[in-house]
Coordinates of C-alpha atoms and ligand atoms in Angstrom, one line a residue:
X594 CA -143.6 10.0 12.6
X595 CA -142.8 7.8 15.8
X596 CA -139.6 8.9 16.6
X597 CA -141.3 10.2 20.0
X598 CA -143.1 7.2 20.8
X599 CA -140.0 5.0 20.4
X600 CA -137.9 7.2 22.7
X601 CA -140.7 7.4 25.2
X602 CA -140.6 3.3 25.1
X603 CA -136.9 3.3 25.5
X604 CA -136.7 5.6 28.4
X605 CA -139.3 3.3 30.0
X606 CA -137.0 0.6 29.3
X607 CA -134.2 1.9 30.8
X608 CA -136.5 3.1 33.8
X609 CA -137.2 -0.9 34.3
X610 CA -133.8 -2.1 33.8
X611 CA -132.8 0.5 36.5
X612 CA -135.3 -1.3 38.8
X613 CA -133.6 -4.6 38.2
X614 CA -130.0 -2.8 38.7
X615 CA -128.9 -3.7 35.5
X616 CA -125.2 -2.0 34.8
X617 CA -124.5 0.4 32.3
X618 CA -127.9 -0.9 29.8
X619 CA -130.2 1.8 31.7
X620 CA -127.7 4.5 30.5
X621 CA -127.4 2.6 27.2
X622 CA -131.4 3.0 26.5
X623 CA -131.5 6.4 27.5
X624 CA -128.8 8.0 25.5
X625 CA -130.5 5.8 22.4
X626 CA -134.1 7.6 23.7
X627 CA -131.7 10.7 23.2
X628 CA -130.1 10.3 20.0
X629 CA -133.7 9.2 18.2
X630 CA -135.4 12.1 19.7
X631 CA -133.3 14.9 18.1
X632 CA -133.4 13.3 14.8
X633 CA -134.4 15.4 11.8
X634 CA -135.6 12.9 9.7
X635 CA -138.1 10.0 10.4
X636 CA -137.2 6.6 12.0
X637 CA -139.4 4.4 9.7
X638 CA -137.6 5.9 6.8
X639 CA -134.6 4.8 8.4
X640 CA -135.5 1.4 9.0
X641 CA -137.1 1.4 5.4
X642 CA -133.2 1.6 4.5
X643 CA -132.3 -1.1 6.8
X644 CA -130.2 1.7 9.0
X645 CA -131.4 2.2 12.3
X646 CA -128.1 0.5 13.8
X647 CA -126.2 3.5 11.7
X648 CA -128.4 6.0 14.5
X649 CA -125.3 6.6 17.3
X650 CA -126.3 5.2 20.1
X651 CA -128.4 2.4 18.6
X652 CA -126.6 -1.2 18.4
X653 CA -128.2 -4.6 17.2
X654 CA -129.8 -5.2 20.3
X655 CA -131.7 -2.0 20.7
X656 CA -132.1 -2.0 16.4
X657 CA -133.6 -5.0 16.5
X658 CA -136.4 -4.0 19.2
X659 CA -137.0 -1.0 17.3
X660 CA -137.3 -3.2 14.3
X661 CA -139.6 -5.1 15.7
X662 CA -142.3 -2.6 17.2
X663 CA -142.2 -0.9 13.8
X664 CA -143.5 -3.9 12.3
X665 CA -145.6 -5.2 14.6
X666 CA -146.7 -2.2 16.7
X667 CA -145.3 -3.8 19.4
X668 CA -142.2 -5.2 21.5
X669 CA -142.4 -8.5 23.2
X670 CA -139.4 -7.5 25.9
X671 CA -141.3 -4.5 26.6
X672 CA -144.6 -5.9 26.9
X673 CA -142.7 -8.8 29.6
X674 CA -141.2 -6.0 31.5
X675 CA -144.5 -4.3 31.9
X676 CA -146.4 -7.1 32.8
X677 CA -143.5 -7.7 35.8
X678 CA -144.4 -3.9 37.1
X679 CA -147.8 -2.8 35.8
X680 CA -146.8 0.8 36.7
X681 CA -147.2 4.0 34.9
X682 CA -143.5 4.2 35.2
X683 CA -142.3 7.5 32.7
X684 CA -145.5 9.4 34.5
X685 CA -144.8 8.3 37.9
X686 CA -140.9 9.0 37.8
X687 CA -141.5 12.3 36.5
X688 CA -142.7 13.4 40.0
X689 CA -139.1 15.0 41.3
X690 CA -137.5 13.3 43.7
X691 CA -139.4 10.1 42.7
X692 CA -137.0 7.4 40.7
X693 CA -138.1 3.9 39.3
X694 CA -136.9 2.1 42.7
X695 CA -139.1 4.4 44.6
X696 CA -141.8 3.8 42.4
X697 CA -141.1 0.2 42.4
X698 CA -141.3 -0.2 46.2
X699 CA -144.6 1.9 46.1
X700 CA -146.0 -0.6 43.7
X701 CA -145.2 -3.4 45.7
X702 CA -146.2 -2.0 49.3
X703 CA -149.0 0.0 48.7
X704 CA -150.3 -0.9 45.0
X705 CA -149.7 2.7 43.3
X706 CA -149.9 2.5 39.4
X707 CA -150.5 6.0 38.5
X708 CA -150.1 9.7 39.5
X709 CA -153.9 9.1 40.6
X710 CA -152.6 6.3 43.0
X711 CA -149.9 8.3 44.4
X712 CA -151.5 11.5 44.9
X713 CA -154.1 9.9 46.8
X714 CA -152.1 7.6 49.0
X715 CA -149.8 10.8 49.8
X716 CA -153.1 12.7 51.3
X717 CA -154.0 9.7 53.1
X718 CA -150.3 9.6 55.0
X719 CA -149.9 6.3 53.4
X720 CA -146.7 7.3 52.1
X721 CA -145.0 8.6 55.5
X722 CA -145.6 5.2 57.1
X723 CA -143.4 3.0 54.5
X724 CA -139.9 2.1 55.5
X725 CA -137.5 4.9 54.2
X726 CA -140.1 7.3 53.6
X727 CA -141.7 9.6 56.4
X728 CA -143.5 12.9 56.8
X729 CA -140.9 14.8 54.8
X730 CA -140.7 12.9 51.5
X731 CA -144.4 12.0 51.5
X732 CA -144.6 16.4 51.6
X733 CA -142.3 16.4 48.9
X734 CA -144.2 14.1 46.8
X735 CA -147.2 16.3 47.5
X736 CA -145.7 19.5 46.6
X737 CA -144.2 18.4 43.3
X738 CA -147.3 16.2 41.9
X739 CA -148.9 19.5 40.6
X740 CA -146.1 20.0 38.5
X741 CA -145.9 16.3 37.3
X742 CA -149.4 16.2 36.3
X743 CA -149.3 20.0 34.2
X744 CA -146.2 17.7 32.5
X745 CA -148.4 15.4 31.1
X746 CA -150.7 18.0 29.7
X747 CA -147.9 20.3 28.2
X748 CA -145.2 18.7 25.6
X749 CA -141.7 20.6 25.2
X750 CA -141.9 22.4 22.1
X751 CA -138.7 21.0 21.2
X752 CA -140.1 17.5 21.4
X753 CA -143.3 18.4 19.7
X754 CA -141.3 20.5 16.5
X755 CA -140.2 17.3 14.7
X756 CA -143.9 15.7 15.2
X757 CA -145.3 19.0 14.2
X758 CA -143.2 19.9 11.2
X759 CA -143.5 16.1 9.7
X760 CA -147.2 16.7 10.0
X761 CA -146.9 19.9 8.0
X762 CA -144.8 18.9 5.5
X763 CA -147.4 15.9 4.8
X764 CA -150.2 18.0 4.5
X765 CA -148.6 20.2 2.0
X766 CA -147.6 17.8 -0.2
X767 CA -150.9 16.4 -0.2
X768 CA -153.2 17.5 -3.2
X769 CA -156.1 18.0 -0.7
X770 CA -154.5 20.8 0.8
X771 CA -154.2 24.2 -0.2
X772 CA -152.5 26.6 2.7
X773 CA -151.3 24.8 5.5
X774 CA -149.8 26.8 8.8
X775 CA -149.3 25.7 12.1
X776 CA -150.8 28.5 14.2
X777 CA -151.3 28.2 18.4
X778 CA -148.7 28.3 20.5
X779 CA -146.3 26.4 18.7
X780 CA -146.2 29.1 16.3
X781 CA -145.7 31.3 18.5
X782 CA -142.5 29.3 20.0
X783 CA -143.7 29.1 23.2
X784 CA -141.5 26.7 25.4
X785 CA -144.2 23.9 26.2
X786 CA -147.5 23.3 23.9
X787 CA -150.6 22.5 25.0
X788 CA -151.6 21.1 21.5
X789 CA -150.6 21.9 17.9
X790 CA -153.3 24.0 16.1
X791 CA -153.0 23.7 12.3
X792 CA -154.7 25.7 10.2
X793 CA -155.5 25.1 6.2
X794 CA -157.6 25.6 3.0
X795 CA -159.3 23.1 0.9
X796 CA -160.9 23.0 -2.1
X797 CA -162.9 20.2 -1.0
X798 CA -162.4 20.4 2.8
X799 CA -164.4 16.6 3.6
X800 CA -161.4 15.5 1.3
X801 CA -159.0 16.6 3.2
X802 CA -160.5 16.3 6.8
X803 CA -160.8 12.6 5.6
X804 CA -157.0 12.7 5.2
X805 CA -155.9 14.4 8.3
X806 CA -158.1 11.8 10.3
X807 CA -157.3 8.6 8.7
X808 CA -153.3 8.9 8.8
X809 CA -151.6 6.1 10.1
X810 CA -150.1 8.0 12.9
X811 CA -153.7 8.8 14.1
X812 CA -154.1 7.2 17.5
X813 CA -157.3 8.7 18.4
X814 CA -159.7 11.1 16.7
X815 CA -161.5 13.2 19.3
X816 CA -163.4 14.9 17.2
X817 CA -164.3 15.1 13.7
X818 CA -166.5 17.7 11.9
X819 CA -166.5 19.4 8.4
X820 CA -164.3 22.1 9.2
X821 CA -162.8 21.1 12.5
X822 CA -161.5 17.9 13.9
X823 CA -159.1 16.9 17.0
X824 CA -157.0 13.6 17.0
X825 CA -154.4 12.4 19.0
X826 CA -150.9 11.3 17.4
X827 CA -148.3 9.3 17.5
X828 CA -146.0 10.5 20.6
X829 CA -149.6 11.6 22.3
X830 CA -149.7 14.9 20.9
X831 CA -153.3 16.2 20.2
X832 CA -153.8 18.1 16.7
X833 CA -156.6 20.3 15.8
X834 CA -157.1 21.0 12.3
X835 CA -159.3 23.8 10.9
X836 CA -160.2 24.4 7.8
X837 CA -161.2 27.9 6.6
X838 CA -162.1 30.0 3.7
X839 CA -159.0 31.4 1.2
X840 CA -160.5 35.0 1.5
X841 CA -160.8 34.9 5.4
X842 CA -157.3 33.1 6.0
X843 CA -155.4 36.2 6.9
X844 CA -157.8 36.7 9.8
X845 CA -158.3 33.4 11.0
X846 CA -154.4 33.4 11.3
X847 CA -154.2 36.0 13.3
X848 CA -156.9 34.6 15.4
X849 CA -155.5 31.2 15.9
X850 CA -151.9 32.4 16.2
X851 CA -153.0 34.1 19.3
X852 CA -152.0 35.0 22.2
X853 CA -154.9 35.3 23.6
X854 CA -154.4 38.3 25.2
X855 CA -152.7 39.6 21.8
X856 CA -156.1 39.3 20.7
X857 CA -158.3 41.0 23.0
X858 CA -155.8 43.9 22.7
X859 CA -155.7 43.6 19.1
X860 CA -159.3 43.4 19.3
X861 CA -159.8 46.6 21.0
X862 CA -157.4 48.5 19.2
X863 CA -160.0 47.8 16.3
X864 CA -163.0 48.8 18.5
X865 CA -161.6 52.1 19.2
X866 CA -161.9 52.8 15.6
X867 CA -165.6 51.4 15.6
X868 CA -164.1 48.3 13.3
X869 CA -164.9 44.6 14.8
X870 CA -162.1 42.0 14.2
X871 CA -162.9 38.1 14.5
X872 CA -161.3 35.0 13.1
X873 CA -163.5 36.2 10.1
X874 CA -162.4 39.2 8.9
X875 CA -161.8 43.2 10.0
X876 CA -164.7 44.8 9.7
X877 CA -166.1 48.6 9.4
X878 CA -169.4 48.6 11.5
X879 CA -169.6 52.1 12.0
X880 CA -173.2 52.1 9.7
X881 CA -174.2 48.9 11.6
X882 CA -177.2 48.0 13.9
X883 CA -175.9 46.7 17.6
X884 CA -178.1 44.3 17.3
X885 CA -177.3 43.1 14.2
X886 CA -175.2 39.9 16.0
X887 CA -173.5 38.3 12.3
X888 CA -169.7 37.7 12.6
X889 CA -169.7 39.0 8.8
X890 CA -171.7 42.3 9.2
X891 CA -170.6 45.3 8.2
X892 CA -167.8 46.5 5.1
X893 CA -164.9 44.0 5.1
X894 CA -161.7 46.0 5.2
X895 CA -159.4 42.9 5.4
X896 CA -159.3 39.5 5.7
X897 CA -157.1 37.7 3.0
X898 CA -153.8 38.0 4.6
X899 CA -152.1 38.6 8.0
X900 CA -150.2 41.6 6.7
X901 CA -153.3 42.7 5.1
X902 CA -155.1 42.7 8.7
X903 CA -152.1 44.4 10.4
X904 CA -151.4 47.0 7.6
X905 CA -155.2 47.8 7.7
X906 CA -155.3 48.2 11.5
X907 CA -152.2 51.0 11.0
X908 CA -149.5 48.4 12.3
X909 CA -146.8 46.9 11.2
X910 CA -146.5 42.9 11.0
X911 CA -145.9 41.9 14.6
X912 CA -143.6 38.3 14.2
X913 CA -145.8 35.6 16.3
X914 CA -143.2 34.9 18.6
X915 CA -143.7 38.5 20.4
X916 CA -147.7 38.2 20.0
X917 CA -147.8 38.2 23.7
X918 CA -149.4 41.9 24.7
X919 CA -146.2 42.9 26.4
X920 CA -146.3 45.9 24.3
X921 CA -145.8 44.8 20.9
X922 CA -149.1 46.2 19.8
X923 CA -147.9 49.9 20.6
X924 CA -144.6 49.3 19.2
X925 CA -145.8 48.4 15.9
X926 CA -148.0 51.4 15.7
X927 CA -144.9 53.7 16.6
X928 CA -142.9 51.8 14.0
X929 CA -140.2 50.6 17.2
X930 CA -140.4 47.0 16.8
X931 CA -137.5 45.3 17.2
X932 CA -135.6 43.5 14.1
X933 CA -135.9 40.2 15.9
X934 CA -132.5 38.0 15.7
X935 CA -132.7 35.2 13.2
X936 CA -131.1 31.9 13.3
X937 CA -129.2 32.8 10.0
X938 CA -127.3 35.5 12.0
X939 CA -126.0 32.9 14.2
X940 CA -122.4 32.0 13.4
X941 CA -121.1 30.1 16.2
X942 CA -122.2 28.0 19.2
X943 CA -120.8 28.3 22.9
X944 CA -121.6 25.2 24.8
X945 CA -121.4 21.9 23.6
X946 CA -120.2 18.4 25.1
X947 CA -118.1 15.6 23.8
X948 CA -117.0 11.9 25.0
X949 CA -114.5 13.7 27.3
X950 CA -117.6 14.2 29.7
X951 CA -121.0 13.0 29.2
X952 CA -121.6 14.0 25.0
X953 CA -121.4 11.0 22.8
X954 CA -119.4 12.2 20.2
X955 CA -115.7 12.8 19.6
X956 CA -114.3 16.9 19.5
X957 CA -113.6 16.4 15.8
X958 CA -116.9 14.7 15.0
X959 CA -118.8 17.9 16.8
X960 CA -116.9 19.9 15.0
X961 CA -117.0 18.6 11.8
X962 CA -121.4 18.6 12.1
X963 CA -120.7 22.2 13.0
X964 CA -119.1 22.9 10.1
X965 CA -121.7 21.4 8.2
X966 CA -124.4 23.8 9.5
X967 CA -122.3 26.2 8.2
X968 CA -120.8 27.8 12.0
X969 CA -118.0 29.4 12.2
X970 CA -116.7 28.5 15.5
X971 CA -117.5 26.6 18.5
X972 CA -116.7 26.5 22.2
X973 CA -116.2 23.0 23.5
X974 CA -117.3 22.8 27.0
X975 CA -117.3 19.5 28.9
X976 CA -117.9 19.2 32.4
X977 CA -114.7 20.1 34.8
X978 CA -114.4 18.8 38.2
X979 CA -117.2 18.7 41.3
X980 CA -120.0 18.7 38.3
X981 CA -122.6 16.2 39.7
X982 CA -121.9 13.4 36.8
X983 CA -120.4 10.7 36.4
X984 CA -117.8 11.4 34.2
X985 CA -115.6 15.1 34.0
X986 CA -112.4 16.2 32.8
X987 CA -109.3 15.4 34.9
X988 CA -105.9 16.8 34.5
X989 CA -104.9 13.9 31.9
X990 CA -108.0 14.2 30.4
X991 CA -108.0 17.7 29.6
X992 CA -104.1 17.4 28.7
X993 CA -105.6 15.0 25.7
X994 CA -108.8 17.5 24.8
X995 CA -106.2 20.6 24.7
X996 CA -104.3 18.2 21.8
X997 CA -107.8 16.8 19.9
X998 CA -108.8 20.6 19.9
X999 CA -105.7 21.5 18.3
X1000 CA -105.6 18.8 15.8
X1001 CA -109.7 19.6 15.0
X1002 CA -108.0 23.3 14.1
X1003 CA -105.1 22.0 11.7
X1004 CA -107.8 20.8 8.9
X1005 CA -111.4 21.8 10.1
X1006 CA -113.1 24.4 8.2
X1007 CA -114.2 26.0 11.4
X1008 CA -112.7 27.3 14.5
X1009 CA -112.6 25.3 17.8
X1010 CA -112.1 27.2 20.9
X1011 CA -111.1 25.3 24.0
X1012 CA -113.6 25.8 26.8
X1013 CA -114.7 24.4 29.8
X1014 CA -118.3 24.0 31.8
X1015 CA -116.9 25.2 35.5
X1016 CA -119.0 24.1 38.2
X1017 CA -120.1 27.2 40.8
X1018 CA -119.4 25.7 44.0
X1019 CA -119.2 27.0 47.5
X1020 CA -115.5 28.0 47.0
X1021 CA -116.0 29.2 43.1
X1022 CA -114.8 27.7 40.3
X1023 CA -112.2 25.5 41.7
X1024 CA -110.1 24.6 38.6
X1025 CA -106.5 23.8 38.1
X1026 CA -104.5 27.1 37.7
X1027 CA -103.1 25.8 34.2
X1028 CA -106.8 25.3 33.2
X1029 CA -107.2 28.6 32.5
X1030 CA -104.4 29.1 30.1
X1031 CA -105.3 26.9 28.2
X1032 CA -109.3 27.9 27.6
X1033 CA -110.1 30.6 25.3
X1034 CA -113.2 31.2 27.1
X1035 CA -114.9 29.7 30.6
X1036 CA -118.7 28.9 31.0
X1037 CA -119.5 28.5 34.2
X1038 CA -123.0 26.8 35.3
X1039 CA -124.4 25.8 38.7
X1040 CA -126.0 21.8 38.6
X1041 CA -126.5 22.0 42.6
X1042 CA -129.9 23.3 44.2
X1043 CA -127.8 25.4 47.4
X1044 CA -129.8 27.7 50.1
X1045 CA -128.2 30.8 48.9
X1046 CA -127.9 30.4 44.8
X1047 CA -127.5 34.1 44.6
X1048 CA -124.7 34.8 46.9
X1049 CA -122.8 31.6 45.3
X1050 CA -123.3 33.2 41.8
X1051 CA -122.4 36.3 42.3
X1052 CA -119.0 35.6 44.4
X1053 CA -118.0 33.2 41.4
X1054 CA -119.0 36.0 39.0
X1055 CA -117.2 38.7 40.4
X1056 CA -114.1 36.7 41.7
X1057 CA -113.7 33.9 39.0
X1058 CA -112.8 34.9 35.1
X1059 CA -116.0 33.5 33.5
X1060 CA -117.0 34.6 30.1
X1061 CA -120.1 32.9 30.2
X1062 CA -122.9 32.0 32.8
X1063 CA -124.9 29.1 31.8
X1064 CA -128.6 28.0 31.9
X1065 CA -129.1 30.8 34.8
X1066 CA -131.9 29.3 36.8
X1067 CA -131.0 25.9 36.0
X1068 CA -134.5 24.7 35.9
X1069 CA -135.8 21.5 34.2
X1070 CA -139.3 22.8 32.5
X1071 CA -141.9 20.2 33.8
X1072 CA -139.2 18.4 35.9
X1073 CA -137.6 20.7 38.3
X1074 CA -138.0 24.1 39.6
X1075 CA -135.7 27.1 38.8
X1076 CA -133.2 28.2 41.5
X1077 CA -134.9 30.5 43.7
X1078 CA -132.6 33.8 42.2
X1079 CA -132.5 37.1 42.7
X1080 CA -132.3 37.6 39.0
X1081 CA -132.1 41.5 39.0
X1082 CA -128.8 41.4 41.3
X1083 CA -127.2 38.1 38.8
X1084 CA -127.7 40.5 35.8
X1085 CA -126.4 43.3 37.2
X1086 CA -123.4 41.5 38.4
X1087 CA -122.7 40.0 35.5
X1088 CA -123.0 43.1 33.3
X1089 CA -120.2 44.6 35.5
X1090 CA -118.6 41.8 35.4
X1091 CA -118.4 41.3 31.7
X1092 CA -119.9 38.4 31.7
X1093 CA -122.5 36.9 29.0
X1094 CA -125.6 35.2 29.8
X1095 CA -126.5 32.0 28.3
X1096 CA -130.2 31.2 26.6
X1097 CA -129.1 27.5 26.4
X1098 CA -131.7 26.0 23.6
X1099 CA -131.7 22.3 25.3
X1100 CA -135.8 21.8 25.2
X1101 CA -136.2 21.2 28.6
X1102 CA -134.2 24.1 29.6
X1103 CA -134.9 27.1 27.7
X1104 CA -133.1 29.0 30.4
X1105 CA -132.6 32.3 30.8
X1106 CA -136.8 31.9 30.2
X1107 CA -137.6 34.5 27.4
X1108 CA -139.6 37.0 30.2
X1109 CA -136.3 37.7 32.1
X1110 CA -134.7 37.8 28.5
X1111 CA -137.0 40.5 27.7
X1112 CA -136.5 42.3 30.7
X1113 CA -132.5 42.1 31.1
X1114 CA -132.0 42.8 27.1
X1115 CA -130.6 46.3 27.8
X1116 CA -128.5 44.9 30.8
X1117 CA -126.9 42.1 29.9
X1118 CA -125.6 40.6 26.6
X1119 CA -126.8 37.0 25.4
X1120 CA -125.3 34.2 24.0
X1121 CA -127.6 31.6 22.3
X1122 CA -125.8 27.9 22.7
X1123 CA -126.9 24.7 22.1
X1124 CA -125.4 22.5 25.0
X1125 CA -125.6 19.9 22.7
X1126 CA -124.5 16.3 24.0
X1127 CA -124.7 15.0 20.3
X1128 CA -124.3 16.3 16.8
X1129 CA -127.7 16.2 16.4
X1130 CA -128.6 18.4 19.1
X1131 CA -126.7 21.2 17.4
X1132 CA -130.3 21.5 15.6
X1133 CA -131.5 23.0 19.0
X1134 CA -129.9 26.3 18.0
X1135 CA -133.3 27.2 16.2
X1136 CA -135.3 27.0 20.2
X1137 CA -132.8 29.0 21.6
X1138 CA -133.4 31.6 18.9
X1139 CA -136.8 31.5 19.0
X1140 CA -136.8 32.1 23.0
X1141 CA -134.2 35.1 22.4
X1142 CA -136.9 36.4 19.7
X1143 CA -139.8 36.0 22.5
X1144 CA -137.3 38.0 24.5
X1145 CA -137.3 40.9 21.6
X1146 CA -133.5 40.6 21.1
X1147 CA -132.2 41.7 18.0
X1148 CA -128.8 40.2 16.3
X1149 CA -127.0 42.7 18.6
X1150 CA -128.1 41.8 21.5
X1151 CA -126.5 37.9 20.4
X1152 CA -122.9 37.9 20.8
X1153 CA -122.9 34.7 18.8
X1154 CA -123.7 36.2 15.6
X1155 CA -120.6 38.3 15.8
X1156 CA -117.4 37.1 14.0
X1157 CA -115.0 35.2 16.1
X1158 CA -112.8 38.6 16.3
X1159 CA -115.5 40.7 17.6
X1160 CA -117.0 38.1 19.7
X1161 CA -113.3 37.3 21.8
X1162 CA -112.5 41.3 21.8
X1163 CA -115.7 41.5 24.1
X1164 CA -114.3 39.2 26.6
X1165 CA -111.3 41.0 26.5
Ligands
LIG991 P1 -152.0 26.0 24.2 O1 -152.3 24.9 23.3 O2 -152.2 26.2 25.5 O3 -150.5 25.7 24.5 O4 -151.7 27.7 23.8 P2 -152.6 28.3 22.2 O5 -152.2 29.4 22.3 O6 -152.2 27.7 21.4 O7 -154.1 27.8 23.0 P3 -155.2 27.2 22.1 O8 -154.8 26.0 21.4 O9 -156.6 27.2 23.2 O10 -156.0 28.1 21.3 C1 -155.3 28.5 19.9 C2 -155.3 29.9 19.7 O11 -156.8 30.3 19.5 C3 -154.9 31.0 20.7 O12 -153.7 31.5 20.7 C4 -155.7 32.3 20.5 C5 -157.0 31.4 20.1 N1 -158.2 31.5 21.2 C6 -158.5 30.6 21.6 N2 -159.7 30.9 22.4 C7 -159.5 32.0 22.3 C8 -160.6 32.7 22.9 O13 -161.1 32.6 24.0 N3 -160.0 34.2 23.0 C9 -159.2 34.7 21.8 N4 -159.5 36.0 22.1 N5 -158.7 33.9 21.4 C10 -158.7 32.8 21.5
LIG992 CA1 -152.5 25.0 21.1
LIG993 CA1 -156.3 24.2 20.5
LIG994 ZN1 -124.5 22.5 31.9

């Protein structure tokens, strides 16, 4: 699947166009990239049907470029832009504070092409001397370069998802493979993944390996062996495949799912019982000479299924999302594992944007798409005044939206609630008084980085009629640090003020982060919201639910698993 690869290319084109000060075009390319990234379908299949231009945000011009790239493996227009400015633009602009225009200047004046060039120039003090830069911006670059480097190594879960799922489906459908599972951090749904680990069984492992390593999507084979191979696929994602014996599949699943810390604690749990646990099985080694170093020494107690392994260890089966060694093994022993929330428990989505602010679709289109996903209610939350984005609601457009929402409620099979994503400013929400009457619920978020974020947020929670506090830390994974918040104070205030805390499902947010979700799950109530800006992004819900699961949440911890009446009565 080349969706991610194409989205990245379109973003680079947008950067180049921004440097040329092209109007509108950069935004058009970014919107197209965003829509392509959230497609669940393979863009090559869409192209095969001749339907590229039916993708939202893809018109004739972008459509033709995608077609050229898919058909020839290259896009002349893009190659031309790169030849004019031979800079690794996406990587350099991933440093917080470095935009496309800065990147151009750094290239023209210092010859910086790569992240490494940028780092060594900053270390040598060459950047401070440039006009318009100075010591402070040089230090800023140094401060943020580490994060940018890490972001090259770890892909967002939501970006890796379609790529990984596509490969999993392909291997499942391939006769050469029997069982196939994605394991590692992907199975645990960590917010970012270093690589994708795949575990499989196959009657003829050589044939399975051959199929895996020679597929069209493989860009590079890093290593190839009889039972283990590593490749890099389209989108620059590394994939490891391990083929194991079917009789040892369960213990291999446990081992390669991890986390490493979970495995260590589990292995010690086995050792305490005179057993040995490894990727080959669970063995009773009480009668075995300690000098014997065979991995399979002793009497095999379990290994075929994961359930067998945990069961034999006298543990309940532990969902992969909570295998992080934060108390799950003791809970499994005591029969006290949480009954984790599931995607099918979710009945509504409480943050989404429309074309009244920075979304791509109308109120009606978003509501219809939510109804197709069997949701019972949605809250429309376009950006209110003072949000630092180009298009926000004003008195006129808000009135229009209220009318649209009413009209949608007349004939759609879903309840559309009127909301807003209000900006938390120095002076609270600053909304026109009449808007409060029109809104069923008010979502508030902060999209700035003041020096006193906790104070501002706490004041707003206390003084304004906020129902849901959105993406609390305002982090962008791999891009922007979280706010320096006193999270405990914010959570306690939210609880006192009856404000729900959002778990935002956007791949780059996943905010509130899962560790805090776990810590405060008995203090506050959560909502999981997609913050969708397109109809396709409504499918991000599963990413948010996965983070709620990592935070040990049951359905009762998540308000949008409730019926509409129960949800609204919480906020009364
Ligand atoms: P990643 O790829 O950095 O996002 O994280 P993981 O968790 O997928 O780690 P990875 O790909 O290095 O290894 C996959 C799994 O294999 C890992 O979750 C647990 C297991 N594993 C790897 N190395 C070790 C180890 O040294 N000790 C133990 N007990 N397990 C390991
Ligand atoms: Ca991995
Ligand atoms: Ca790996
Ligand atoms: Zn927002």
